[in-house]
Amino acid sequence: MYRQVRVASCILCLASVSFSALAREPIGLVLSGGGARGFAHVAVLEALETHRIPVDYIAGTSMGAVVGALYASGLSAAEVRDQLLAMDWSGILTDVTERDERSFRNKSFEGRNYLGLDIGVSTDGLKLPLAALKGQKLALVLNGLTLETVALNDFDRFPIPFRAVTTDLATGEARVLRQGSLATALRASMAVPVVFSPVEIEGRLYVDGGVANNLPMNVARDMGAKRLIVVDTSSQKYSTAQLTSVVTVVDQLTNLLTQRNTEAQLATLTEADVLFEIFPENVGTADFNKVEEALAAGRQEVLRQSDRLARFSVDEATYQAWSAQHLAPRDRPDIAFVEVKSDAPRTSSKVIANRLSIRPGQPLDERQLKADLEQIYALETIDRVEVGLRETDAGVGLTLETREKAWGPDYLDVGFTLEDSLDGRSAYNLHGVLRVTNINPLGGEWRTEATLGSRTRIHTELYQPVNYGSDWFASAVIRFMSEERALYDAGDMTALYQSEIREFGFDGGYSLDTRGELRVGFRQSSTENTVRLGVDSLAAEVDDSRYFVQAGYDTLDSFGFPTSGLRLLGEYAIHDAKLGATRQYDGITLDLLYPFWSRGRTTLVGQAYFGYLFESAVTDVNARYSLGGFTRLSGFSPDEISGRHAGLISFIGYQRLNDPVVFPVDQPVYVGASLEAGNVFQDREDIVWRNVLSGGSIFIGADTVLGPGYLSFGRTEGGRQSVTLSVGRPFAEHD
């Protein structure tokens, strides 16, 4: 019924304009690529409406395809403009999954500062992504923009027939896309080589259409257009001094490739056509922070040629009849069924289905569907989701087809952290992780991490949801760690130990989607301490058996310099001598980070850390908690002071000095300061205010490609002061 109603409405609208259409020649709109410069296309759409110019066919390449598709789908020029301005171009062109879209479990691994290289691993060796950006953010945004058309697989059925142009990567020939998923077609048309991954369609790989046909005038004519309105925003040449990044180099190469095919198309212009050449100065392909300048340049060019454009105008009645067809409202169908197909060898369609909140019997809700797609991409193993509507005797159904990353499904990544007090006390560590994903239909994962440097660490975990995509899970853990451990007294090192820890355990718990996690478990471990320098004060061997309950909640928007959200981690552990622990005691740990005020570029953050051991009869429990380092009593070196109890309260403020651009990303730089109060204590009786140390720091920091970095000068009561360089371990993380 849904399809029949739509067809009937289109027939009535077509009939109303049939006589007027016979009296004029069909008009085609041709929109070129050009990245951010393509926002100038919107100025032309505005002028078309102002001059009462109906458009019968649209052909576009890259950004021109996006603008053209939105207009062809029934949006007005103002709606197209608003949709494009609302897009998070910074997120698209950095292609990083937003932190609030990631699972709590994945957030918990950020302390190792993995770089997100996403290198595929298989029996054939290492496999790299086909471009710098995988395009998941772009795919998600395009799915959101094109939900209005998911029921129309034939682009001729749009209010204005539409074509997107892309390039066959194997042959270099242009391919004109006229049917299928509109989001996929647009992604293929925008897949700038080297920058965005090619898009697979029917077994072939496609990249940016500008490589083969950046100004598809012939395509519009093949559709039936007799007169063309052509908009070229592509010609942007860089001088040698301007070729300073991978984006400008790729953009220059693309321009050189497109210049010849653009000139060939322009050679076919006739007196009946009009050409707008809009080349806004100082607006590059990726300058999406300058889209208003591109719009202004477009409006200026349209105004200059308004007399020529006026030749395409029609009378009011003809234009109103066309508008009634173009802007015809569309009903939101009730979803009768939801169907998921997974074109992925190790990702079950049931896992995908359990990520959906849309249920049969509900009307199609674009916002809800967009949120569901974010959940699917947050699995970090899915490369593409195609959304559609299918009508059967049972009604209109929502269909989703997912594809795994071609270079997966197992992935390797590396990271780096350092903390150096610049006085000889330092910790440098290289981290690596191997993720074997979807090891069974339920979505299990085997994750192995290794650390080399100041600390040697191997940690492997088998993580298993108890059902398809379930929030309930179980896990098994094995860990080995070897590190040097220094003990200090009044700033002087009294002993240096080599400590080796062997541990295994089992956990179970419940995940609160992206926000938090509740976990209970058991750990059995043994520690060997070998004194290398100084006084021997630690037990040579310590066995431990403990039960624990962990709870975590994390909605911070950023790992290094958060401006909103909350992070709260807590653990209560029972070390049980009956199970083999050398000593019997309980312990509790709480860790809080809360950006409580943020205005413009300035943010204030509250931080609290608390650790307490409930040792009743036993008093020789080794120190468990340590402080020192950036924002953790900054006058001390990292982990310089330790004890059986610890408490810390800090207030941290920082201000961003520069405005981030889209791509290449200028690293945001910050200046800030902290006020701190806390200490470690050996006995309960020592936990009194007069024993609390106060201090603070001033620092400069940056959110770099290697992770958050800080250079700080700290001073703590008693004359202790230090200079600390830290990369990859922000004040949001504690070992």
PDB file of C-alpha atoms in Angstrom, residues 267-484:
ATOM      1  CA  ALA A 267      33.948  22.072 -24.692  1.00  0.00           C
ATOM      2  CA  THR A 268      30.362  20.794 -25.214  1.00  0.00           C
ATOM      3  CA  LEU A 269      28.719  23.924 -23.729  1.00  0.00           C
ATOM      4  CA  THR A 270      26.114  25.550 -25.991  1.00  0.00           C
ATOM      5  CA  GLU A 271      24.456  28.958 -26.067  1.00  0.00           C
ATOM      6  CA  ALA A 272      21.447  27.392 -24.382  1.00  0.00           C
ATOM      7  CA  ASP A 273      23.512  26.463 -21.302  1.00  0.00           C
ATOM      8  CA  VAL A 274      24.857  28.560 -18.434  1.00  0.00           C
ATOM      9  CA  LEU A 275      28.137  27.932 -16.594  1.00  0.00           C
ATOM     10  CA  PHE A 276      28.997  29.047 -13.065  1.00  0.00           C
ATOM     11  CA  GLU A 277      32.711  28.810 -12.268  1.00  0.00           C
ATOM     12  CA  ILE A 278      33.023  29.357  -8.517  1.00  0.00           C
ATOM     13  CA  PHE A 279      36.547  29.188  -7.160  1.00  0.00           C
ATOM     14  CA  PRO A 280      36.554  30.875  -3.727  1.00  0.00           C
ATOM     15  CA  GLU A 281      40.023  32.045  -2.758  1.00  0.00           C
ATOM     16  CA  ASN A 282      41.714  30.386   0.206  1.00  0.00           C
ATOM     17  CA  VAL A 283      39.054  27.645   0.463  1.00  0.00           C
ATOM     18  CA  GLY A 284      40.643  24.243  -0.021  1.00  0.00           C
ATOM     19  CA  THR A 285      39.010  20.881  -0.442  1.00  0.00           C
ATOM     20  CA  ALA A 286      39.084  20.103   3.283  1.00  0.00           C
ATOM     21  CA  ASP A 287      38.445  23.637   4.596  1.00  0.00           C
ATOM     22  CA  PHE A 288      35.013  22.861   5.997  1.00  0.00           C
ATOM     23  CA  ASN A 289      35.574  25.581   8.586  1.00  0.00           C
ATOM     24  CA  LYS A 290      35.285  28.059   5.669  1.00  0.00           C
ATOM     25  CA  VAL A 291      32.004  26.907   4.133  1.00  0.00           C
ATOM     26  CA  GLU A 292      30.392  30.309   4.682  1.00  0.00           C
ATOM     27  CA  GLU A 293      33.108  31.798   2.475  1.00  0.00           C
ATOM     28  CA  ALA A 294      32.314  29.230  -0.213  1.00  0.00           C
ATOM     29  CA  LEU A 295      28.612  30.091   0.037  1.00  0.00           C
ATOM     30  CA  ALA A 296      29.355  33.793  -0.202  1.00  0.00           C
ATOM     31  CA  ALA A 297      31.495  33.267  -3.301  1.00  0.00           C
ATOM     32  CA  GLY A 298      28.689  31.249  -4.871  1.00  0.00           C
ATOM     33  CA  ARG A 299      26.103  33.930  -4.190  1.00  0.00           C
ATOM     34  CA  GLN A 300      28.381  36.575  -5.654  1.00  0.00           C
ATOM     35  CA  GLU A 301      28.879  34.578  -8.872  1.00  0.00           C
ATOM     36  CA  VAL A 302      25.147  33.860  -9.186  1.00  0.00           C
ATOM     37  CA  LEU A 303      24.388  37.549  -8.764  1.00  0.00           C
ATOM     38  CA  ARG A 304      26.907  38.411 -11.492  1.00  0.00           C
ATOM     39  CA  GLN A 305      25.174  36.083 -13.956  1.00  0.00           C
ATOM     40  CA  SER A 306      21.588  36.597 -12.811  1.00  0.00           C
ATOM     41  CA  ASP A 307      20.538  37.869 -16.248  1.00  0.00           C
ATOM     42  CA  ARG A 308      21.720  34.673 -17.936  1.00  0.00           C
ATOM     43  CA  LEU A 309      20.086  32.536 -15.246  1.00  0.00           C
ATOM     44  CA  ALA A 310      16.792  34.382 -15.685  1.00  0.00           C
ATOM     45  CA  ARG A 311      16.507  32.882 -19.173  1.00  0.00           C
ATOM     46  CA  PHE A 312      15.593  29.564 -17.512  1.00  0.00           C
ATOM     47  CA  SER A 313      12.671  31.059 -15.519  1.00  0.00           C
ATOM     48  CA  VAL A 314       9.117  29.843 -16.010  1.00  0.00           C
ATOM     49  CA  ASP A 315       5.775  31.397 -15.129  1.00  0.00           C
ATOM     50  CA  GLU A 316       4.373  31.159 -11.609  1.00  0.00           C
ATOM     51  CA  ALA A 317       1.777  28.479 -12.385  1.00  0.00           C
ATOM     52  CA  THR A 318       4.309  26.208 -14.063  1.00  0.00           C
ATOM     53  CA  TYR A 319       6.769  26.600 -11.206  1.00  0.00           C
ATOM     54  CA  GLN A 320       4.149  25.984  -8.530  1.00  0.00           C
ATOM     55  CA  ALA A 321       3.065  22.797 -10.301  1.00  0.00           C
ATOM     56  CA  TRP A 322       6.687  21.647 -10.421  1.00  0.00           C
ATOM     57  CA  SER A 323       7.205  22.560  -6.760  1.00  0.00           C
ATOM     58  CA  ALA A 324       4.175  20.527  -5.746  1.00  0.00           C
ATOM     59  CA  GLN A 325       5.844  17.479  -7.251  1.00  0.00           C
ATOM     60  CA  HIS A 326       9.340  18.246  -5.995  1.00  0.00           C
ATOM     61  CA  LEU A 327       8.362  19.095  -2.424  1.00  0.00           C
ATOM     62  CA  ALA A 328       5.587  16.524  -2.069  1.00  0.00           C
ATOM     63  CA  PRO A 329       5.385  15.355   1.575  1.00  0.00           C
ATOM     64  CA  ARG A 330       6.121  11.713   2.240  1.00  0.00           C
ATOM     65  CA  ASP A 331       4.530   9.587   4.921  1.00  0.00           C
ATOM     66  CA  ARG A 332       6.548   7.697   7.484  1.00  0.00           C
ATOM     67  CA  PRO A 333       5.514   4.056   7.094  1.00  0.00           C
ATOM     68  CA  ASP A 334       4.943   1.786  10.053  1.00  0.00           C
ATOM     69  CA  ILE A 335       7.621  -0.890  10.119  1.00  0.00           C
ATOM     70  CA  ALA A 336       6.043  -4.344   9.798  1.00  0.00           C
ATOM     71  CA  PHE A 337       9.306  -6.294  10.157  1.00  0.00           C
ATOM     72  CA  VAL A 338      13.056  -5.807  10.559  1.00  0.00           C
ATOM     73  CA  GLU A 339      15.431  -7.878   8.443  1.00  0.00           C
ATOM     74  CA  VAL A 340      19.206  -8.000   8.919  1.00  0.00           C
ATOM     75  CA  LYS A 341      21.637  -9.596   6.498  1.00  0.00           C
ATOM     76  CA  SER A 342      25.306  -9.880   7.387  1.00  0.00           C
ATOM     77  CA  ASP A 343      27.735 -10.227   4.500  1.00  0.00           C
ATOM     78  CA  ALA A 344      30.441 -10.932   7.058  1.00  0.00           C
ATOM     79  CA  PRO A 345      31.963 -14.364   7.700  1.00  0.00           C
ATOM     80  CA  ARG A 346      32.393 -13.859  11.437  1.00  0.00           C
ATOM     81  CA  THR A 347      29.699 -11.336  12.405  1.00  0.00           C
ATOM     82  CA  SER A 348      26.329 -12.920  13.108  1.00  0.00           C
ATOM     83  CA  SER A 349      23.264 -11.068  11.865  1.00  0.00           C
ATOM     84  CA  LYS A 350      21.732 -11.764  15.295  1.00  0.00           C
ATOM     85  CA  VAL A 351      24.476  -9.703  16.938  1.00  0.00           C
ATOM     86  CA  ILE A 352      23.615  -6.829  14.596  1.00  0.00           C
ATOM     87  CA  ALA A 353      19.879  -7.250  15.172  1.00  0.00           C
ATOM     88  CA  ASN A 354      20.331  -6.986  18.928  1.00  0.00           C
ATOM     89  CA  ARG A 355      21.906  -3.541  18.408  1.00  0.00           C
ATOM     90  CA  LEU A 356      18.634  -2.244  16.964  1.00  0.00           C
ATOM     91  CA  SER A 357      16.035  -0.518  19.113  1.00  0.00           C
ATOM     92  CA  ILE A 358      13.517  -0.173  16.253  1.00  0.00           C
ATOM     93  CA  ARG A 359      10.769  -2.765  16.612  1.00  0.00           C
ATOM     94  CA  PRO A 360       7.969  -3.926  14.281  1.00  0.00           C
ATOM     95  CA  GLY A 361       4.803  -1.886  14.668  1.00  0.00           C
ATOM     96  CA  GLN A 362       6.646   1.415  15.127  1.00  0.00           C
ATOM     97  CA  PRO A 363       6.797   4.199  12.515  1.00  0.00           C
ATOM     98  CA  LEU A 364      10.167   4.746  10.860  1.00  0.00           C
ATOM     99  CA  ASP A 365      12.092   7.158  13.095  1.00  0.00           C
ATOM    100  CA  GLU A 366      15.194   8.599  11.417  1.00  0.00           C
ATOM    101  CA  ARG A 367      16.799   9.729  14.678  1.00  0.00           C
ATOM    102  CA  GLN A 368      16.306   6.359  16.307  1.00  0.00           C
ATOM    103  CA  LEU A 369      17.673   4.571  13.244  1.00  0.00           C
ATOM    104  CA  LYS A 370      20.730   6.863  13.172  1.00  0.00           C
ATOM    105  CA  ALA A 371      21.418   6.039  16.839  1.00  0.00           C
ATOM    106  CA  ASP A 372      21.105   2.327  16.035  1.00  0.00           C
ATOM    107  CA  LEU A 373      23.568   2.656  13.156  1.00  0.00           C
ATOM    108  CA  GLU A 374      26.018   4.329  15.524  1.00  0.00           C
ATOM    109  CA  GLN A 375      25.732   1.308  17.805  1.00  0.00           C
ATOM    110  CA  ILE A 376      26.490  -1.023  14.896  1.00  0.00           C
ATOM    111  CA  TYR A 377      29.561   0.939  13.787  1.00  0.00           C
ATOM    112  CA  ALA A 378      30.701   1.047  17.430  1.00  0.00           C
ATOM    113  CA  LEU A 379      31.368  -2.705  17.131  1.00  0.00           C
ATOM    114  CA  GLU A 380      34.464  -1.490  15.231  1.00  0.00           C
ATOM    115  CA  THR A 381      34.378  -4.500  12.886  1.00  0.00           C
ATOM    116  CA  ILE A 382      31.715  -3.270  10.446  1.00  0.00           C
ATOM    117  CA  ASP A 383      32.750  -1.300   7.387  1.00  0.00           C
ATOM    118  CA  ARG A 384      29.387  -0.559   5.789  1.00  0.00           C
ATOM    119  CA  VAL A 385      25.665  -0.695   6.550  1.00  0.00           C
ATOM    120  CA  GLU A 386      23.120  -0.384   3.750  1.00  0.00           C
ATOM    121  CA  VAL A 387      19.618   0.606   4.833  1.00  0.00           C
ATOM    122  CA  GLY A 388      16.473   0.030   2.799  1.00  0.00           C
ATOM    123  CA  LEU A 389      12.719  -0.497   2.891  1.00  0.00           C
ATOM    124  CA  ARG A 390      11.087  -3.563   1.342  1.00  0.00           C
ATOM    125  CA  GLU A 391       7.375  -4.038   0.773  1.00  0.00           C
ATOM    126  CA  THR A 392       5.805  -7.485   1.090  1.00  0.00           C
ATOM    127  CA  ASP A 393       2.327  -8.812   1.743  1.00  0.00           C
ATOM    128  CA  ALA A 394       3.081  -8.368   5.442  1.00  0.00           C
ATOM    129  CA  GLY A 395       3.778  -4.647   4.983  1.00  0.00           C
ATOM    130  CA  VAL A 396       6.802  -2.388   4.721  1.00  0.00           C
ATOM    131  CA  GLY A 397       9.943  -3.779   6.329  1.00  0.00           C
ATOM    132  CA  LEU A 398      13.251  -2.200   7.316  1.00  0.00           C
ATOM    133  CA  THR A 399      16.263  -3.999   5.850  1.00  0.00           C
ATOM    134  CA  LEU A 400      19.899  -3.660   6.847  1.00  0.00           C
ATOM    135  CA  GLU A 401      22.841  -5.287   5.113  1.00  0.00           C
ATOM    136  CA  THR A 402      26.213  -5.124   6.855  1.00  0.00           C
ATOM    137  CA  ARG A 403      29.725  -5.790   5.618  1.00  0.00           C
ATOM    138  CA  GLU A 404      32.830  -6.476   7.659  1.00  0.00           C
ATOM    139  CA  LYS A 405      36.058  -4.589   7.124  1.00  0.00           C
ATOM    140  CA  ALA A 406      37.829  -6.178   4.178  1.00  0.00           C
ATOM    141  CA  TRP A 407      41.153  -6.206   6.023  1.00  0.00           C
ATOM    142  CA  GLY A 408      39.736  -7.889   9.161  1.00  0.00           C
ATOM    143  CA  PRO A 409      38.399  -9.556  11.155  1.00  0.00           C
ATOM    144  CA  ASP A 410      41.541  -9.694  13.352  1.00  0.00           C
ATOM    145  CA  TYR A 411      43.419  -6.498  14.107  1.00  0.00           C
ATOM    146  CA  LEU A 412      46.765  -5.280  15.392  1.00  0.00           C
ATOM    147  CA  ASP A 413      47.441  -1.902  17.002  1.00  0.00           C
ATOM    148  CA  VAL A 414      50.316  -0.235  18.849  1.00  0.00           C
ATOM    149  CA  GLY A 415      50.630   2.554  21.387  1.00  0.00           C
ATOM    150  CA  PHE A 416      53.189   4.475  23.379  1.00  0.00           C
ATOM    151  CA  THR A 417      53.263   6.065  26.829  1.00  0.00           C
ATOM    152  CA  LEU A 418      55.927   7.885  28.752  1.00  0.00           C
ATOM    153  CA  GLU A 419      56.198   9.685  32.058  1.00  0.00           C
ATOM    154  CA  ASP A 420      59.495  11.385  32.815  1.00  0.00           C
ATOM    155  CA  SER A 421      60.259  13.629  35.775  1.00  0.00           C
ATOM    156  CA  LEU A 422      63.392  14.855  33.940  1.00  0.00           C
ATOM    157  CA  ASP A 423      65.557  13.975  36.960  1.00  0.00           C
ATOM    158  CA  GLY A 424      66.365  10.380  35.986  1.00  0.00           C
ATOM    159  CA  ARG A 425      63.045   8.856  37.073  1.00  0.00           C
ATOM    160  CA  SER A 426      61.150   7.819  33.997  1.00  0.00           C
ATOM    161  CA  ALA A 427      58.860   5.207  32.521  1.00  0.00           C
ATOM    162  CA  TYR A 428      58.793   4.550  28.765  1.00  0.00           C
ATOM    163  CA  ASN A 429      56.539   1.819  27.413  1.00  0.00           C
ATOM    164  CA  LEU A 430      55.616   0.491  23.982  1.00  0.00           C
ATOM    165  CA  HIS A 431      52.249  -1.260  23.834  1.00  0.00           C
ATOM    166  CA  GLY A 432      50.781  -3.688  21.318  1.00  0.00           C
ATOM    167  CA  VAL A 433      47.410  -5.398  21.084  1.00  0.00           C
ATOM    168  CA  LEU A 434      46.023  -8.227  18.947  1.00  0.00           C
ATOM    169  CA  ARG A 435      42.226  -8.485  18.761  1.00  0.00           C
ATOM    170  CA  VAL A 436      40.704 -11.679  17.383  1.00  0.00           C
ATOM    171  CA  THR A 437      37.086 -10.644  16.907  1.00  0.00           C
ATOM    172  CA  ASN A 438      33.885 -12.662  16.578  1.00  0.00           C
ATOM    173  CA  ILE A 439      35.530 -15.956  17.442  1.00  0.00           C
ATOM    174  CA  ASN A 440      32.055 -17.478  17.671  1.00  0.00           C
ATOM    175  CA  PRO A 441      28.525 -16.507  16.538  1.00  0.00           C
ATOM    176  CA  LEU A 442      27.788 -14.867  19.893  1.00  0.00           C
ATOM    177  CA  GLY A 443      30.453 -12.220  19.281  1.00  0.00           C
ATOM    178  CA  GLY A 444      33.257 -13.440  21.556  1.00  0.00           C
ATOM    179  CA  GLU A 445      36.654 -11.739  21.410  1.00  0.00           C
ATOM    180  CA  TRP A 446      40.159 -12.851  22.327  1.00  0.00           C
ATOM    181  CA  ARG A 447      42.312  -9.840  23.193  1.00  0.00           C
ATOM    182  CA  THR A 448      46.041 -10.047  23.920  1.00  0.00           C
ATOM    183  CA  GLU A 449      48.088  -7.037  25.022  1.00  0.00           C
ATOM    184  CA  ALA A 450      51.853  -6.784  25.428  1.00  0.00           C
ATOM    185  CA  THR A 451      53.970  -3.990  26.913  1.00  0.00           C
ATOM    186  CA  LEU A 452      57.728  -3.578  26.570  1.00  0.00           C
ATOM    187  CA  GLY A 453      59.935  -0.952  28.184  1.00  0.00           C
ATOM    188  CA  SER A 454      60.100   0.091  31.798  1.00  0.00           C
ATOM    189  CA  ARG A 455      57.508  -2.571  32.397  1.00  0.00           C
ATOM    190  CA  THR A 456      57.104  -5.968  30.721  1.00  0.00           C
ATOM    191  CA  ARG A 457      53.488  -7.015  30.643  1.00  0.00           C
ATOM    192  CA  ILE A 458      51.435  -9.653  28.845  1.00  0.00           C
ATOM    193  CA  HIS A 459      47.691  -9.688  29.386  1.00  0.00           C
ATOM    194  CA  THR A 460      45.269 -11.956  27.545  1.00  0.00           C
ATOM    195  CA  GLU A 461      41.496 -12.055  27.988  1.00  0.00           C
ATOM    196  CA  LEU A 462      38.797 -14.221  26.476  1.00  0.00           C
ATOM    197  CA  TYR A 463      35.643 -12.091  26.497  1.00  0.00           C
ATOM    198  CA  GLN A 464      32.353 -13.841  25.832  1.00  0.00           C
ATOM    199  CA  PRO A 465      28.805 -12.380  25.665  1.00  0.00           C
ATOM    200  CA  VAL A 466      26.363 -14.937  27.006  1.00  0.00           C
ATOM    201  CA  ASN A 467      24.005 -14.449  24.034  1.00  0.00           C
ATOM    202  CA  TYR A 468      23.962 -12.770  20.623  1.00  0.00           C
ATOM    203  CA  GLY A 469      25.174  -9.237  21.300  1.00  0.00           C
ATOM    204  CA  SER A 470      24.092  -9.592  24.952  1.00  0.00           C
ATOM    205  CA  ASP A 471      25.071  -7.065  27.628  1.00  0.00           C
ATOM    206  CA  TRP A 472      25.781  -9.969  29.998  1.00  0.00           C
ATOM    207  CA  PHE A 473      29.262 -11.400  29.641  1.00  0.00           C
ATOM    208  CA  ALA A 474      31.892 -13.739  31.112  1.00  0.00           C
ATOM    209  CA  SER A 475      35.659 -13.580  30.729  1.00  0.00           C
ATOM    210  CA  ALA A 476      38.862 -15.435  31.592  1.00  0.00           C
ATOM    211  CA  VAL A 477      42.123 -13.563  32.206  1.00  0.00           C
ATOM    212  CA  ILE A 478      45.824 -14.503  32.337  1.00  0.00           C
ATOM    213  CA  ARG A 479      48.496 -11.897  33.103  1.00  0.00           C
ATOM    214  CA  PHE A 480      52.250 -11.689  33.562  1.00  0.00           C
ATOM    215  CA  MET A 481      54.104  -8.534  34.587  1.00  0.00           C
ATOM    216  CA  SER A 482      57.721  -7.733  35.390  1.00  0.00           C
ATOM    217  CA  GLU A 483      58.845  -4.276  36.476  1.00  0.00           C
ATOM    218  CA  GLU A 484      61.361  -2.387  38.544  1.00  0.00           C
TER     219      GLU A 484
END
